[in-house]
Coordinates of C-alpha atoms in Angstrom, one line a residue:
X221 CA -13.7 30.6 -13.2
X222 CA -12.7 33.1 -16.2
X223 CA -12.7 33.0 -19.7
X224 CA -10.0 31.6 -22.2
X225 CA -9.7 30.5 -25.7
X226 CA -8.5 27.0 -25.4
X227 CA -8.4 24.4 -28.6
X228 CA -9.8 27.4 -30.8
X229 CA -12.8 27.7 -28.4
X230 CA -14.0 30.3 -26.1
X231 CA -15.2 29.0 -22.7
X232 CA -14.3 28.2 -19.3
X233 CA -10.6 28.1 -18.6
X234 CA -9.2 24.7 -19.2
X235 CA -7.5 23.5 -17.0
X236 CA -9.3 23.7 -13.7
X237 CA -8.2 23.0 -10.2
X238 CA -10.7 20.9 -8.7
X239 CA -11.1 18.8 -5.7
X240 CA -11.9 15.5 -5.3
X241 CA -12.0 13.1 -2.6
X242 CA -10.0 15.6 -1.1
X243 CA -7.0 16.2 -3.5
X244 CA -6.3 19.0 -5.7
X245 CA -6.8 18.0 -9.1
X246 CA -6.5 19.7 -12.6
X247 CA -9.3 18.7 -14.9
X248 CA -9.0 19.1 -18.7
X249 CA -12.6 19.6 -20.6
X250 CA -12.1 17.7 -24.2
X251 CA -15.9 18.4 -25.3
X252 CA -17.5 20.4 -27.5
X253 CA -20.5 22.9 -26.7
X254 CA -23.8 21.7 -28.1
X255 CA -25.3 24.1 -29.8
X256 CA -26.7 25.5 -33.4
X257 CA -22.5 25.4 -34.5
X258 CA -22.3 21.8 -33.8
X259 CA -21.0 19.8 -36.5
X260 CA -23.2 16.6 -37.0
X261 CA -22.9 13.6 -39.0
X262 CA -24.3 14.3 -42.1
X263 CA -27.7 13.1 -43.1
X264 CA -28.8 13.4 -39.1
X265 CA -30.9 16.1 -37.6
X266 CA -29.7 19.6 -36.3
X267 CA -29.4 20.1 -33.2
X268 CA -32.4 22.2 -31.5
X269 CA -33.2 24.4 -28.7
X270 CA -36.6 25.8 -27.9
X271 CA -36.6 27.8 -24.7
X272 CA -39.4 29.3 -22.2
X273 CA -37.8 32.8 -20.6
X274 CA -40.3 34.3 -18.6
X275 CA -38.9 37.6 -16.6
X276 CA -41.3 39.9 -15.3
X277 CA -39.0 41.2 -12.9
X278 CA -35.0 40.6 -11.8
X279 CA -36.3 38.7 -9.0
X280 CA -38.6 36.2 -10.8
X281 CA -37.0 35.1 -13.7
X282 CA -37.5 31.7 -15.1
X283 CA -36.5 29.4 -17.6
X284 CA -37.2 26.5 -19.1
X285 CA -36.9 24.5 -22.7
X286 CA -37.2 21.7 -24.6
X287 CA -33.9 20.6 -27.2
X288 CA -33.6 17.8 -29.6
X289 CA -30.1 16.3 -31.0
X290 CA -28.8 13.5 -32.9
X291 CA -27.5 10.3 -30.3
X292 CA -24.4 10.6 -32.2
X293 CA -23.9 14.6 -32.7
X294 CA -21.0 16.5 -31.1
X295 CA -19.0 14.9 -28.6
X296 CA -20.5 11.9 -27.2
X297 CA -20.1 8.0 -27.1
X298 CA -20.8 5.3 -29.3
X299 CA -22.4 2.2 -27.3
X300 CA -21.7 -1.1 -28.8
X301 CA -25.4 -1.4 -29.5
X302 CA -24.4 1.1 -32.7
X303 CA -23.1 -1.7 -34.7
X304 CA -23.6 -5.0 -32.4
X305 CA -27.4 -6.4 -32.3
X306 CA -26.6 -7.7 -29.0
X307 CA -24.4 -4.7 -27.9
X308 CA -24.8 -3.0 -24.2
X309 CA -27.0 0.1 -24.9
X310 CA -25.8 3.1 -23.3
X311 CA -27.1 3.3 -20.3
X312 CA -25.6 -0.3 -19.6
X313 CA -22.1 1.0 -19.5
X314 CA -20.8 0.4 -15.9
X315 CA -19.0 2.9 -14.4
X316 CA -16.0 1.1 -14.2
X317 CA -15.7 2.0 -18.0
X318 CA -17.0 4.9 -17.7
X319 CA -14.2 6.2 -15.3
X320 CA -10.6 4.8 -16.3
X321 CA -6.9 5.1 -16.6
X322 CA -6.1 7.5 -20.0
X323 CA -3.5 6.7 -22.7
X324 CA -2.8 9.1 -25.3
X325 CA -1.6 7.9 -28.7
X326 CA -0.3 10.8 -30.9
X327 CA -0.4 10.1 -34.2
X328 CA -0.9 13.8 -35.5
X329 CA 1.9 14.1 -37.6
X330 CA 1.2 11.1 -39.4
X331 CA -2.2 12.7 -40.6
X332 CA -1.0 16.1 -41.3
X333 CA 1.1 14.0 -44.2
X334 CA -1.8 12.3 -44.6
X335 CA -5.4 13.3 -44.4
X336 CA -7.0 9.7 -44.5
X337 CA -4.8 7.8 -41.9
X338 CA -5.5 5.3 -40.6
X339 CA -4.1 3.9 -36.7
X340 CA -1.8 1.1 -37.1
X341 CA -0.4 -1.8 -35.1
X342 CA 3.1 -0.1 -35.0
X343 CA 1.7 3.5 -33.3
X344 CA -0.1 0.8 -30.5
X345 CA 3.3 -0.8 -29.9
X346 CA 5.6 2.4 -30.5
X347 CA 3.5 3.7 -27.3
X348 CA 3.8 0.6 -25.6
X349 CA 7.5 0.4 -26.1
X350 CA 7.9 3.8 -25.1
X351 CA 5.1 4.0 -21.7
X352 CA 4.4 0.6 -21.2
X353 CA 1.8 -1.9 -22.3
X354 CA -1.6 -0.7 -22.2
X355 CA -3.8 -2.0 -19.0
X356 CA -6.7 -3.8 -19.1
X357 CA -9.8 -1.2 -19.2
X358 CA -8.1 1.9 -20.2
X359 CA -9.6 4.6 -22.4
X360 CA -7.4 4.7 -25.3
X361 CA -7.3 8.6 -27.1
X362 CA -5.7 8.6 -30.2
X363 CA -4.8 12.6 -30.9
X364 CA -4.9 13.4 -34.5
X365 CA -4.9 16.9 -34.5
X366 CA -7.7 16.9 -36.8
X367 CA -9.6 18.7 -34.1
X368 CA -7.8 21.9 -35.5
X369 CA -10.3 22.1 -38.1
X370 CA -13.4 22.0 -36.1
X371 CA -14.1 25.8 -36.0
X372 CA -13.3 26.0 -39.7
X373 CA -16.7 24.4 -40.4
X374 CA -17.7 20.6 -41.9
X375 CA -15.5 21.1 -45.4
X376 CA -12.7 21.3 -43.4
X377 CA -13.4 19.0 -40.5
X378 CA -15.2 15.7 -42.5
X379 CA -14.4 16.9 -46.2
X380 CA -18.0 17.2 -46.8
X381 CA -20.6 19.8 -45.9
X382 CA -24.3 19.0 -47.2
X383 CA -25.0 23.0 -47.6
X384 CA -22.6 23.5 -50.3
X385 CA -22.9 19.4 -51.9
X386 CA -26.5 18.4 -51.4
X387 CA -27.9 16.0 -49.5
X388 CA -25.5 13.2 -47.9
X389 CA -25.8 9.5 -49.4
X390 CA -23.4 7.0 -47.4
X391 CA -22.9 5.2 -50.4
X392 CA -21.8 7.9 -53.1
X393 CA -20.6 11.2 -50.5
X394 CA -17.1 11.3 -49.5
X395 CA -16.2 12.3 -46.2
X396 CA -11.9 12.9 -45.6
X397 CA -10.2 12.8 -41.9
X398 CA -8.5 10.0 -40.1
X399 CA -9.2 6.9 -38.3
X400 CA -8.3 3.8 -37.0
X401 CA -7.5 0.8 -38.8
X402 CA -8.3 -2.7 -38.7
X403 CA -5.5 -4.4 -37.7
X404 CA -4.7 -1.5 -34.8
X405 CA -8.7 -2.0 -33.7
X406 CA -7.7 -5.6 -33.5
X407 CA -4.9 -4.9 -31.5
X408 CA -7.0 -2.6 -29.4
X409 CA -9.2 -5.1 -28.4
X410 CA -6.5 -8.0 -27.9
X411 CA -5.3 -4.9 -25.1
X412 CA -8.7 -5.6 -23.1
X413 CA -9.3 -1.9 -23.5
X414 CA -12.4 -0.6 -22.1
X415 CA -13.0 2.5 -24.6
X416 CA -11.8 3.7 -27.9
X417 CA -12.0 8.1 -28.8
X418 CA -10.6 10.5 -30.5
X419 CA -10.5 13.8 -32.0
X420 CA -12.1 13.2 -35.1
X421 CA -16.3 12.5 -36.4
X422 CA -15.8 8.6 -36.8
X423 CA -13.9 5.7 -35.3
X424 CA -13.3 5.4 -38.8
X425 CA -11.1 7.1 -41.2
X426 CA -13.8 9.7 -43.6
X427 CA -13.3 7.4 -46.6
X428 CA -13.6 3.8 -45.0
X429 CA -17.6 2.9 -46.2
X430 CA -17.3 -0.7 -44.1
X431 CA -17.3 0.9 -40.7
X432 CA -14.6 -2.0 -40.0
X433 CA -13.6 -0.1 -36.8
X434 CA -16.8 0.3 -35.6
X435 CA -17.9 -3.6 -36.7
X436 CA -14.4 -4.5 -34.2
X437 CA -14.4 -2.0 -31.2
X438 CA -18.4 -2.3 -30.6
X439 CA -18.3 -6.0 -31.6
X440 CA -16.4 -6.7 -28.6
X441 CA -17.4 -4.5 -26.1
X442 CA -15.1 -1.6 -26.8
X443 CA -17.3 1.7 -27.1
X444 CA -16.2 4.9 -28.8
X445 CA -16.1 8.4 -28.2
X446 CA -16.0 10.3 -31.3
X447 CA -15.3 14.2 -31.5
X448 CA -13.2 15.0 -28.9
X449 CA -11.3 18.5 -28.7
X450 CA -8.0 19.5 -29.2
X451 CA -7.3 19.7 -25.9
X452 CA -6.3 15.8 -25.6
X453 CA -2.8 17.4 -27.3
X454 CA -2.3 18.5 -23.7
X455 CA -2.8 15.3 -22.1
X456 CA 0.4 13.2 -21.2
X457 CA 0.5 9.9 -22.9
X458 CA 0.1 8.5 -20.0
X459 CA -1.0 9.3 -16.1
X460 CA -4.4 10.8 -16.6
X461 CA -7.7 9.7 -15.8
X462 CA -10.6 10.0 -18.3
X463 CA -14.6 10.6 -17.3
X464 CA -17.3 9.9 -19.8
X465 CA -20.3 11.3 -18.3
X466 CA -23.0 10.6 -21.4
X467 CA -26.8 11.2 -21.0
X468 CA -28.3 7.9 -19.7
X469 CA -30.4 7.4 -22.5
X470 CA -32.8 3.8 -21.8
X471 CA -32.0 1.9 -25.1
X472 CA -30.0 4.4 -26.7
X473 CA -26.8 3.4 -29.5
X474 CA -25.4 6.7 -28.4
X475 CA -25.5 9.9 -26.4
X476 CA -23.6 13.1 -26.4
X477 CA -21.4 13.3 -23.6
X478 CA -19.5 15.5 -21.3
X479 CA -15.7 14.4 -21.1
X480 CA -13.1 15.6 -19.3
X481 CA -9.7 14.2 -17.9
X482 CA -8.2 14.7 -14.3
X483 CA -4.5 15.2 -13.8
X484 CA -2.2 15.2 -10.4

């Protein structure tokens, strides 16, 4: 593969031609690299990386380390465990979820008008009208374009950056970027959806303290993947399949994940 700057990253080409079950696909990454630059929640841990390199010679090199990271930090999913006592953890996602149909709701210029949008019922049914109702155990995306901020650092992605403000208290810091509503998680879940992401640090718009969207996706089953890239812009809204590979952590309410979509 070569290198390409793709969503205002530099890393392998996106897309990819890749086979599978004996078809030529084109796979789309739409996650992060976890590293040192990876914006996390704030309040949480930093990400960390401690490596053993031992080369004594070209032929015998070896290497070996040890990293820590927040559940929730970079792109990963949120298992309904997060904010449902008697939620599926993350490794009890079946793969049937896991693996699904993709519908892509743009709502971007919405939040360039405005920063704290929130989904609505009318963007669900404006898609529907326009590609069709949405099946039963899709992974809705919902593109905000937010993702355009990401390399600008955490002021400009979640309106908040603990270096510059101090530490983070839930209750008293205010974070800024779209969401989804209520009333559109509602409808979500009335849709039999099987997962909820998109391009921004929260199911949640930055300023909604409740969690509401969380409390409704998670509550009924829905998981979320939160901080996708801005490559879902490139997705059709409809037509591609989405994989959620996260790590299969025993008892976890989260994991980051590795997320790509395939394309005919």
């Amino acid at each position: 593969s070569t290198q390409s700057t793709w969503g205002g990253l530099t890393g392998m080409s996106n897309p990819v031609v890749v086979e599978v079950c004996g078809q030529q696909l084109e796979a789309v990454d739409l996650g992060y690299p976890l590293d040192s630059n990876t914006i996390m929640w704030p309040g949480g841990e930093a990400f960390r990386l401690c490596l053993h390199v031992h080369t004594p010679s070209p032929e015998k090199h070896y290497a070996a380390g040890t990293f820590s990271c927040p559940e929730h930090g970079g792109t990963h999913v949120d298992a309904p465990f997060h904010f449902c006592a008697t939620g599926v953890t993350v490794e009890q996602l079946p793969l049937s979820t896991l693996i699904a149909p993709c519908r892509v709701l743009d709502v971007s210029a919405k939040c360039r008008a405005q920063r704290d949008y929130a989904l609505r019922p009318e963007d669900v049914e404006e898609h529907e009208a326009a590609h069709g109702a949405l099946p039963r155990g899709c992974i809705v995306v919902v593109y905000t374009g937010w993702s355009q901020f990401y390399s600008h650092g955490a002021v400009a992605y979640l309106g908040f950056d603990e270096a510059l403000s101090g530490p983070y208290n839930p209750d008293t810091s205010e974070l800024s970027f779209p969401g989804i509503g209520s009333a559109a998680a509602h409808v979500l879940v009335s849709r039999g959806v099987a997962a909820v992401g998109l391009d921004t640090a929260s199911l949640d718009p930055g300023a909604n303290k409740e969690f509401a969207a969380h409390r409704i996706l998670l509550g009924s089953g829905v998981y979320g993947i939160e901080n996708l890239t801005a490559s879902i812009g490139s997705l059709p809204p409809t037509g591609a399949t989405m994989v959620v590979m996260p790590i299969k952590l025993v008892g976890g309410s989260g994991a980051p994940a590795r997320v790509f979509a395939l394309l005919r």
